[in-house]
Coordinates of C-alpha atoms and ligand atoms in Angstrom, one line a residue:
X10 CA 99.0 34.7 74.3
X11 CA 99.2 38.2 73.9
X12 CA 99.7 40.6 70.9
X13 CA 103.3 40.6 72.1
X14 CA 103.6 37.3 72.3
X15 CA 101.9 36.5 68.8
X16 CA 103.9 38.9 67.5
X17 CA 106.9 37.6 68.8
X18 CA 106.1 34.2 67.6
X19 CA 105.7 35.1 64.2
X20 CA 109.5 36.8 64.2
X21 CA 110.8 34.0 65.5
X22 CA 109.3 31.4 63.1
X23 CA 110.0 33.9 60.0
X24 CA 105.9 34.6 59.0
X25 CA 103.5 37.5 59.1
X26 CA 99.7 38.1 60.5
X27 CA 97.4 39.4 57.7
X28 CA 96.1 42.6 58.7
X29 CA 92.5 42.8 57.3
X30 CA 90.0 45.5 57.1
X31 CA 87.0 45.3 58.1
X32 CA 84.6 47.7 57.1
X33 CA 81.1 45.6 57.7
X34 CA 79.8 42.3 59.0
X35 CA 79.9 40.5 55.6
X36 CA 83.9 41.1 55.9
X37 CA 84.5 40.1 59.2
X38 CA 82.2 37.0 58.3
X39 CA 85.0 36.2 55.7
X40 CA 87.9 36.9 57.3
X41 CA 86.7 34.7 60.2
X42 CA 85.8 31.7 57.9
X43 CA 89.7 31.9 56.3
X44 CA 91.1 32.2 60.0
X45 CA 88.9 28.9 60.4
X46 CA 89.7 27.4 57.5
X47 CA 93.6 28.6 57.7
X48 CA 93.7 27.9 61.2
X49 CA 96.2 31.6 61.4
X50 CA 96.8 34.3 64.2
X51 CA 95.3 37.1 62.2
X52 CA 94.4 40.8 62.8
X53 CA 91.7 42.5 62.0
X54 CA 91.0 46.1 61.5
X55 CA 89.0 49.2 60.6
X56 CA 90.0 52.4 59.5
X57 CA 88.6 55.7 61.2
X58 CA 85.8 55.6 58.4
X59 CA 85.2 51.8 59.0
X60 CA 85.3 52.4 62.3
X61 CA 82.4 55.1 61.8
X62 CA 80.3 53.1 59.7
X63 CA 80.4 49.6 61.4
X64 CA 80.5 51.6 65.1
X65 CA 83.6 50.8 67.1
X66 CA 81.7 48.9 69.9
X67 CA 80.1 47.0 67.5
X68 CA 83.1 45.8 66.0
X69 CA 84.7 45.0 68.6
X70 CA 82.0 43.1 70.2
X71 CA 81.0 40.9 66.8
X72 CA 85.0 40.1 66.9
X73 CA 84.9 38.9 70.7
X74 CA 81.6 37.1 69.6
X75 CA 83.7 35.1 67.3
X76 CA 86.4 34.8 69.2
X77 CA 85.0 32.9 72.0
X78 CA 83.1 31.1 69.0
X79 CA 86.3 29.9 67.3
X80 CA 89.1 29.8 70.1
X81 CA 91.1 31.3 67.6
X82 CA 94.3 34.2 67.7
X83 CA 92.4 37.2 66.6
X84 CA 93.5 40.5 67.0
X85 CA 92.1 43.6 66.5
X86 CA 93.5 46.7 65.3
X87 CA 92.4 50.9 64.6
X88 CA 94.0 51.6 61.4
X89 CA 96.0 54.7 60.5
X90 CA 94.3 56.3 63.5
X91 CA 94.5 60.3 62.6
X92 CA 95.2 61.5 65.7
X93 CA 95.4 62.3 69.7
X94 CA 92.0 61.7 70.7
X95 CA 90.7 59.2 68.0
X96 CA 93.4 56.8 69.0
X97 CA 92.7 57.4 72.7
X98 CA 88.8 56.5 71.7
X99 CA 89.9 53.4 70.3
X100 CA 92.4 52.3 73.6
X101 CA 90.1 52.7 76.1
X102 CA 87.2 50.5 73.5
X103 CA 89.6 47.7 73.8
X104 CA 91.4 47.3 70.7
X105 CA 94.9 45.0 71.1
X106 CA 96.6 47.3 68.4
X107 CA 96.2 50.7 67.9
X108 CA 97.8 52.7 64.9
X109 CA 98.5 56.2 65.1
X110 CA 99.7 57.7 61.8
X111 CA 101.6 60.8 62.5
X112 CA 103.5 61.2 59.2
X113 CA 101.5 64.3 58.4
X114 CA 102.8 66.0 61.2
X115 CA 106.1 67.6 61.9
X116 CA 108.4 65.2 63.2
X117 CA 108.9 66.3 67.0
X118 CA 105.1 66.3 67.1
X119 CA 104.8 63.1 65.8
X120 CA 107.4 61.8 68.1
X121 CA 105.3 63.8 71.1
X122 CA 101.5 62.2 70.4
X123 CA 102.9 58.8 69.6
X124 CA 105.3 58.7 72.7
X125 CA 102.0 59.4 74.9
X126 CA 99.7 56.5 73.2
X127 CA 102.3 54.5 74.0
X128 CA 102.6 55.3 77.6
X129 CA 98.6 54.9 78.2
X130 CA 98.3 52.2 75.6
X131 CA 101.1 50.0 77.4
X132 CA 99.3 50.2 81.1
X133 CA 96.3 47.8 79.1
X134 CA 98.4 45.6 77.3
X135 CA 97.9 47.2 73.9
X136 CA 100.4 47.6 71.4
X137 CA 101.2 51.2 69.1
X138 CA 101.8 51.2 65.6
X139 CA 103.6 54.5 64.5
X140 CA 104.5 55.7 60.9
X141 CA 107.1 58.3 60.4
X142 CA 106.7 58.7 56.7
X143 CA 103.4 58.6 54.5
X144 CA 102.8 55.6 53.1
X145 CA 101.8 56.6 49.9
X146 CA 98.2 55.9 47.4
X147 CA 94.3 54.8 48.2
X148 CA 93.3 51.8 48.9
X149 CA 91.4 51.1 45.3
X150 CA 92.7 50.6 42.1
X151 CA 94.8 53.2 40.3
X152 CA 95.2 53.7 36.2
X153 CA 98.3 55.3 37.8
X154 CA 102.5 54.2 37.3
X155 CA 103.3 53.2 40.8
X156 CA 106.5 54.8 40.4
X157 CA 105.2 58.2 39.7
X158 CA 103.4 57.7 43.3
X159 CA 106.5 56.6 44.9
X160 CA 108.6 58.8 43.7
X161 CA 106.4 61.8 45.8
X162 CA 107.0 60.6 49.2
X163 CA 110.0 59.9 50.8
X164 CA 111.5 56.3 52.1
X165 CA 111.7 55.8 55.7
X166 CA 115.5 56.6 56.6
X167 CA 116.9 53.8 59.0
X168 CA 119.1 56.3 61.4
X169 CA 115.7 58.5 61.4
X170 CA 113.8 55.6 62.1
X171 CA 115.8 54.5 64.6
X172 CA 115.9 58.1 66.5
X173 CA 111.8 57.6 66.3
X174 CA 111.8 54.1 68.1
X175 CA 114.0 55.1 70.8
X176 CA 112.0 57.9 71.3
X177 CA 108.8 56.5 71.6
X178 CA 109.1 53.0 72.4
X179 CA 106.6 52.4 69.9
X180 CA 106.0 48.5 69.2
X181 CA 105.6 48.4 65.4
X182 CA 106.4 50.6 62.9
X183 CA 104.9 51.1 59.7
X184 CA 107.9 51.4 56.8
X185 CA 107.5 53.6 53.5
X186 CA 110.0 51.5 51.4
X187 CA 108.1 51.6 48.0
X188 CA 104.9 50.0 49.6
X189 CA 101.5 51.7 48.2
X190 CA 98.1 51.3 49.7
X191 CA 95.5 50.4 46.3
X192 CA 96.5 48.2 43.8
X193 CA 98.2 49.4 39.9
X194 CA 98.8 47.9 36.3
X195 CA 102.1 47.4 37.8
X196 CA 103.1 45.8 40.8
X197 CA 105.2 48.7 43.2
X198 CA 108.4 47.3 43.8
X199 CA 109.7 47.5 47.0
X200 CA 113.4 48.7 48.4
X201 CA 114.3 45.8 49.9
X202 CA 118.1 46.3 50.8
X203 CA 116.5 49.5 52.8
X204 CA 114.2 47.1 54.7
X205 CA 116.9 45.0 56.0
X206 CA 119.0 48.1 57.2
X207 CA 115.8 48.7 58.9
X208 CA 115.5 45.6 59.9
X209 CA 119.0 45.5 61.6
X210 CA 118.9 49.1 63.1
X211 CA 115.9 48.9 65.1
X212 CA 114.8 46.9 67.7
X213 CA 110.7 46.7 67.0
X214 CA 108.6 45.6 65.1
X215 CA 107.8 45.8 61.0
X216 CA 104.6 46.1 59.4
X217 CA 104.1 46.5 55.8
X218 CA 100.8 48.1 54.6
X219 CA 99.8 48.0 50.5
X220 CA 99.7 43.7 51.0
X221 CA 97.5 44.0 48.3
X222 CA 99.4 45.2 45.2
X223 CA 102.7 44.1 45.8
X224 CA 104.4 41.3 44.3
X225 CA 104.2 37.9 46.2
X226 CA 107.8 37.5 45.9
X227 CA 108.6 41.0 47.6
X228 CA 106.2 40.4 50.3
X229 CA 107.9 37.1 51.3
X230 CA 111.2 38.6 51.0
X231 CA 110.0 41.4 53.0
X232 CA 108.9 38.9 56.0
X233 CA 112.3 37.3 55.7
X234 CA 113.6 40.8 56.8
X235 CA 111.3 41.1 59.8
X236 CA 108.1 42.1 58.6
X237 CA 105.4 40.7 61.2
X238 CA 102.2 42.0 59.7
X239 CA 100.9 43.0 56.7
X240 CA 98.0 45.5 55.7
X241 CA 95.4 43.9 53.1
X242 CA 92.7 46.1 52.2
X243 CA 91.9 46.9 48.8
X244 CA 91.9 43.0 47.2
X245 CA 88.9 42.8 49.8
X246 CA 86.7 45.6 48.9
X247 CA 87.5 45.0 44.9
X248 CA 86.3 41.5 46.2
X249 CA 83.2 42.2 47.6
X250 CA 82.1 45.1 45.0
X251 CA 82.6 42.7 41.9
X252 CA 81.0 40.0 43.2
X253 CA 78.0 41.7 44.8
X254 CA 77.9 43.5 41.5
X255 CA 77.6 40.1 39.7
X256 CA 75.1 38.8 42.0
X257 CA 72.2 41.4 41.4
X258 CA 72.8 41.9 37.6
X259 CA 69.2 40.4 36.8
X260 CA 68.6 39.1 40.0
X261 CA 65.0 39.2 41.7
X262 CA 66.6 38.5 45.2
X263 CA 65.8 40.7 47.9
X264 CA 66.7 38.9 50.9
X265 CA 70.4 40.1 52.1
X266 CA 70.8 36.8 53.6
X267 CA 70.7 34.6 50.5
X268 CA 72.6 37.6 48.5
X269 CA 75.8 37.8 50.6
X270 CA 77.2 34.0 50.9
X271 CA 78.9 34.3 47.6
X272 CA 80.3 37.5 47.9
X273 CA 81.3 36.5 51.7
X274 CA 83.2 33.1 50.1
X275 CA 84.8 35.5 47.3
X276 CA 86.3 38.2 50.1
X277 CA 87.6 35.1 52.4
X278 CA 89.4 33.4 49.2
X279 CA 91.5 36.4 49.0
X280 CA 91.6 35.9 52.7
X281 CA 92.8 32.4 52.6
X282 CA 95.3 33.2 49.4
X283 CA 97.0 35.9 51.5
X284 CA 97.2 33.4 54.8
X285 CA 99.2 30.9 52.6
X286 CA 101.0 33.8 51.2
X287 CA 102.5 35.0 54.7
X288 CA 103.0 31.6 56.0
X289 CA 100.8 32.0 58.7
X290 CA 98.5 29.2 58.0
X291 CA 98.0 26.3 60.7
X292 CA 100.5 28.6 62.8
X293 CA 97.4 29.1 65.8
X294 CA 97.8 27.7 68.9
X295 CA 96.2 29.5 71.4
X296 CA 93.3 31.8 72.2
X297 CA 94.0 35.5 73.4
Ligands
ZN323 ZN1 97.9 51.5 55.5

């Protein structure tokens, strides 16, 4: 199966793919080990600074590594690409998703550069992921109110959105409906009657990115509406910091190898917990 097809899947059976970043081996260690475990399609990612830091060849490769390993669904995907040519990089290295986020840019020239991804993206079988407006906050934790965040951006308009997918022929879209990247003392809630006008008013597909510090409730009422995948960042990195942290407070250990298996198992039990969350688990049946 395809990212299409996956994708398609997971509409039809009312669940979502976690998106997951990636940022170093350790991480994709983990989120290999939950796919195991979980037995889900999954996707995961890296950033344009991931990307950088892990190399985008290498990433991709250590992914197909543990693909053929595991016979398992998993995708790969460039997140919130920041433009023309870094999104173009990450087509022709092989990605199956590729997110161009254009909701800096004026509107016509966001419809321009995403309408011409898709055209060279679709002739390998990879899917675009656009984003009209910004989706709000940093992926680590804010002191700040969620709703002072929210209430600088504006909510993806269904008529506009559905101008933007006719337009492009993008396959996902990335929806601003209260959804922040990081986490906060209190959960963002999200505009969920918006989301179903959405949902009815355009014809691809949803992602929802900030999986981390939203409410469990929302997010399962936001799959019911369409939502195919969902971005999980920050709960990993908070993850891995806290328990590396707490692994070489008054340790003598040197050897990386015998520091990282507990702060691998800590990263893929937020993994696992977000699986079971988006009903994805034990929902892989074939290799891509
Ligand atoms: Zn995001």
């Amino acid at each position: 199966m395809n990212a299409q097809e996956i994708l398609t899947k997971a509409r039809s059976e009312g669940y979502a793919l976690g998106a997951f970043n990636a940022g170093n081996l350790e991480i994709t260690q983990a989120v290999v080990a939950a796919v195991q475990n979980q037995q889900a399609p999954i996707i995961i990612e890296t950033s344009a600074g991931e990307a950088e830091h892990f190399g985008m060849k290498n990433f991709l490769s250590v992914v197909e590594n543990f693909r053929q390993e595991t016979k398992l669904p998993i995708l790969t995907n460039f997140d919130h690409g920041p433009g023309l040519e870094e999104c173009q990089r990450a087509i022709e290295a092989g990605y199956n998703l590729v997110h161009f986020d254009g909701s800096g840019l004026p509107y016509e020239e966001n419809v321009k550069i995403t309408k011409a991804l898709v055209e060279q993206a679709h002739q390998k079988d990879i899917l675009i992921e656009a984003e009209i407006d910004k989706i709000l906050g940093e992926s680590r934790y804010s002191e700040e109110q969620a709703e002072s965040i929210q209430a600088m951006g504006s909510y993806t308009e269904p008529v506009k959105a559905a101008d933007f997918v006719s337009q492009t022929e993008c396959d996902i879209l990335a929806v601003f409906v209260g959804n922040l990247h990081g986490t906060y003392p209190t959960s963002p809630k999200l505009d969920l009657e918006r989301l179903q006008t959405i949902h009815q008013q355009i014809p691809c597909f949803l992602s929802l990115h900030g999986g981390s510090g939203l409410l469990a409730e929302d997010i399962q009422a936001a799959i019911k509406l369409g939502v195919v995948k969902v971005n999980v960042n920050t709960e990993l990195r908070l993850a891995f910091k806290e328990t590396l942290e707490n692994v070489l407070r008054g340790s003598e250990e040197v050897a990386i190898y015998k520091i990282m298996p507990p702060v691998i198992a800590a990263v893929q039990k937020v993994v696992e917990e977000k699986i079971e969350l988006f009903g994805s688990s034990q929902k892989a049946i074939a290799n891509v």
